[in-house]
XYZ file of C-alpha atoms in Angstrom:
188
model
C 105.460 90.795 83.506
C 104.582 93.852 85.298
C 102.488 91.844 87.951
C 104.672 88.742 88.769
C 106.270 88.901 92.334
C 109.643 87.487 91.227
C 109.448 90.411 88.806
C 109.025 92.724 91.692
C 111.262 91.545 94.051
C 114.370 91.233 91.330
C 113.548 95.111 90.477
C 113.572 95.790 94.175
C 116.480 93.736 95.319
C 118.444 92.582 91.649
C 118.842 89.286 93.134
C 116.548 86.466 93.569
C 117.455 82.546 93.978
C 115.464 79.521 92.571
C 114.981 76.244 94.638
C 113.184 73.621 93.182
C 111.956 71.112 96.054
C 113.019 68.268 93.965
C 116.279 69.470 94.236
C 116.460 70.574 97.745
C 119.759 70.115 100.070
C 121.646 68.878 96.981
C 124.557 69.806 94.717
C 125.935 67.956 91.780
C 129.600 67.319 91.990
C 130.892 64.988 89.061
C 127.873 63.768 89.023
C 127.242 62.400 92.085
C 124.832 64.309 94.787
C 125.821 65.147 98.189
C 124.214 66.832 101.224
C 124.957 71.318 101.095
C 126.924 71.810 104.033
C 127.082 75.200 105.406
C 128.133 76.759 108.900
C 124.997 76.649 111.063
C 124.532 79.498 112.846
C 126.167 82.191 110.570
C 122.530 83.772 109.669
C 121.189 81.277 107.923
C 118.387 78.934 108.044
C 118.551 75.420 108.729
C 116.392 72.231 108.514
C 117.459 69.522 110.234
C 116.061 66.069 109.544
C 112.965 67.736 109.449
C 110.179 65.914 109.421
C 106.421 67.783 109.460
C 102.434 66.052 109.382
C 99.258 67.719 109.478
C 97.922 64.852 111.669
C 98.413 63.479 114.875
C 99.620 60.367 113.162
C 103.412 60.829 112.328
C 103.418 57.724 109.398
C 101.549 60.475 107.412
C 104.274 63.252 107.163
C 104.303 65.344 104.149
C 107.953 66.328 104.798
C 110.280 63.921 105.322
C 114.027 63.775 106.503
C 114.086 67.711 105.108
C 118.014 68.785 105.459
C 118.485 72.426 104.028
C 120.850 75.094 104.517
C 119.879 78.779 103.394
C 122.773 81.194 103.855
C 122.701 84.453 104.939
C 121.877 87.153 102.568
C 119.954 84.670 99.975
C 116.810 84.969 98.592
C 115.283 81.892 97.534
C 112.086 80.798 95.294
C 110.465 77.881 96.165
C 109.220 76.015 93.350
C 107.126 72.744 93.351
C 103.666 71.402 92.529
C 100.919 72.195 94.247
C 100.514 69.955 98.256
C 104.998 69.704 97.846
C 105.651 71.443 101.178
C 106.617 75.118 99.940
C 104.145 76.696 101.982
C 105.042 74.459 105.029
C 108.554 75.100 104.989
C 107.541 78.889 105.146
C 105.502 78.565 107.550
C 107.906 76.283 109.842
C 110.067 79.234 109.372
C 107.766 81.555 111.040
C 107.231 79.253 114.125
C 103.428 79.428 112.559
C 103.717 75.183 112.618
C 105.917 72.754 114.644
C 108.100 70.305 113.759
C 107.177 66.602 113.861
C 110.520 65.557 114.124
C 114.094 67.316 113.690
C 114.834 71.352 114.423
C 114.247 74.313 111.907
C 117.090 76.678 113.454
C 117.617 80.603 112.502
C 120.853 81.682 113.098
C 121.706 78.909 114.910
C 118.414 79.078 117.199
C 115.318 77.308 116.988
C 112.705 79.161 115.508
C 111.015 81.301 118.462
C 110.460 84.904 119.150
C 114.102 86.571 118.592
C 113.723 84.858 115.210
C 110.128 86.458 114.462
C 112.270 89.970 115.387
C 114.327 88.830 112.404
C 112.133 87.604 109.893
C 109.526 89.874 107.504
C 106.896 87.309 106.377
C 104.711 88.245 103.260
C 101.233 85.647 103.725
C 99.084 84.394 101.150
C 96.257 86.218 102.196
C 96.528 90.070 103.605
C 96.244 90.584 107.377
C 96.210 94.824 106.777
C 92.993 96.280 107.576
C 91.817 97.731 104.418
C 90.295 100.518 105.947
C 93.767 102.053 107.105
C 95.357 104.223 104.084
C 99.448 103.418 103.221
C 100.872 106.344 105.914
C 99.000 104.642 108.629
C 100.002 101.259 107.861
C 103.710 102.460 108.037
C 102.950 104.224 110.996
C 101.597 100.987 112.320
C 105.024 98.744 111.214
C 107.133 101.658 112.542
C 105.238 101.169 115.926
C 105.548 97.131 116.150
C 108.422 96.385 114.234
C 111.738 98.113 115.493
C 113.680 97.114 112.511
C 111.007 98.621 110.464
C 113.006 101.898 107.522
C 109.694 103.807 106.935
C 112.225 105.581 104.685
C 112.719 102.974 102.366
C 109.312 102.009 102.389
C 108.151 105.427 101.103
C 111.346 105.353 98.450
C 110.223 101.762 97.598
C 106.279 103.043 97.511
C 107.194 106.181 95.417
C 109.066 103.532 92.781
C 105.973 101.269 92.031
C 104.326 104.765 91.657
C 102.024 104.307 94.840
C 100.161 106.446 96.593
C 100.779 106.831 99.904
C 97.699 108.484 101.148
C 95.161 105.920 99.433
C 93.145 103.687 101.476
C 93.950 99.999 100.639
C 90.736 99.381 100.028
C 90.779 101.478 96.931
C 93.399 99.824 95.679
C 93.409 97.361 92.968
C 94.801 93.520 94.360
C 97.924 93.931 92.736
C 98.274 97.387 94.268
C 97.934 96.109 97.596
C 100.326 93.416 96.760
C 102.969 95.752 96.098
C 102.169 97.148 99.277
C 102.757 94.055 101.062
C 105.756 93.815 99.763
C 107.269 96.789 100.110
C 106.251 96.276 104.137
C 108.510 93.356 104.170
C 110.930 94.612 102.222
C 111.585 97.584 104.579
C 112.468 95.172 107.716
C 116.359 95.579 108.316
């Protein structure tokens, strides 16, 4: 529908990838499954034998021995039930958790501040201030992000029929969803 992100970012991009964590870092050939092997390093993201717990105690890891590649240029879905590690892979990604064991690597690097120059990150929960109408929060990515195309985000605005002069906080939730995204989406 009209409100579902995958919707959004297929009408915005006309590509989007599913990844079902059951399924993660394997391919079926003839029926047998064997590790994806990619070039590290060639703008992709890699996990290698990671390994990730939410407690000091490293018996308890809710990811385990987690080898992925995700090439350059892809964008994936994560899919899984709810406490499966989707939003802990994201945010291993975005150096906003560390590694128990093993290396998350962005083009070839460990996760760090040239990747966070790299990466657009979309949270659960909105970090804009709501006060702030649409201009000034472009005005405020064109400031701190140096990748950010305030030119694409006013195309992209102008295409979900946006307003770029409303305050967020007179926007509906969905509304300032799209908004969110359309942030991202403008990173280079």
């Amino acid at each position: 529908g009209g409100g579902d992100v995958r919707y959004w970012i297929e009408k915005l991009t006309g590509r989007i990838d599913i990844l079902h964590l059951k399924d993660m870092g394997v391919v079926r050939e003839n029926g047998e499954i064997k590790p994806v092997i990619t070039e590290v390093g060639n703008g992709s993201i890699d996990f290698d034998n990671v390994g990730f717990s939410y407690s000091k105690n490293s018996e308890n890891l809710c990811l385990k021995n987690v080898n992925l590649t995700i090439p350059r240029g892809r964008i994936v879905g994560l899919l899984g039930k709810n406490g499966t590690g989707k939003s802990t892979l994201i945010k291993l990604i975005n150096d906003l958790l560390t590694v128990s064991s093993g290396q998350v690597l962005v083009n070839g690097q460990p996760v760090g501040v040239e990747s966070k120059k790299i990466i657009a990150y979309l949270p659960e929960r909105t970090y804009l201030d709501k006060t702030m109408t649409v201009d000034k929060v472009i005005k405020f990515f064109t400031d701190f992000y140096e990748d950010f195309d305030a030119e694409k985000a006013r195309k992209l605005l102008a295409d979900l029929d946006l307003d770029s002069s409303q305050k967020l906080a007179k926007m509906s939730k969905g509304m300032q969803e799209k908004v969110q995204l359309v942030l991202v989406m403008s990173r280079k």
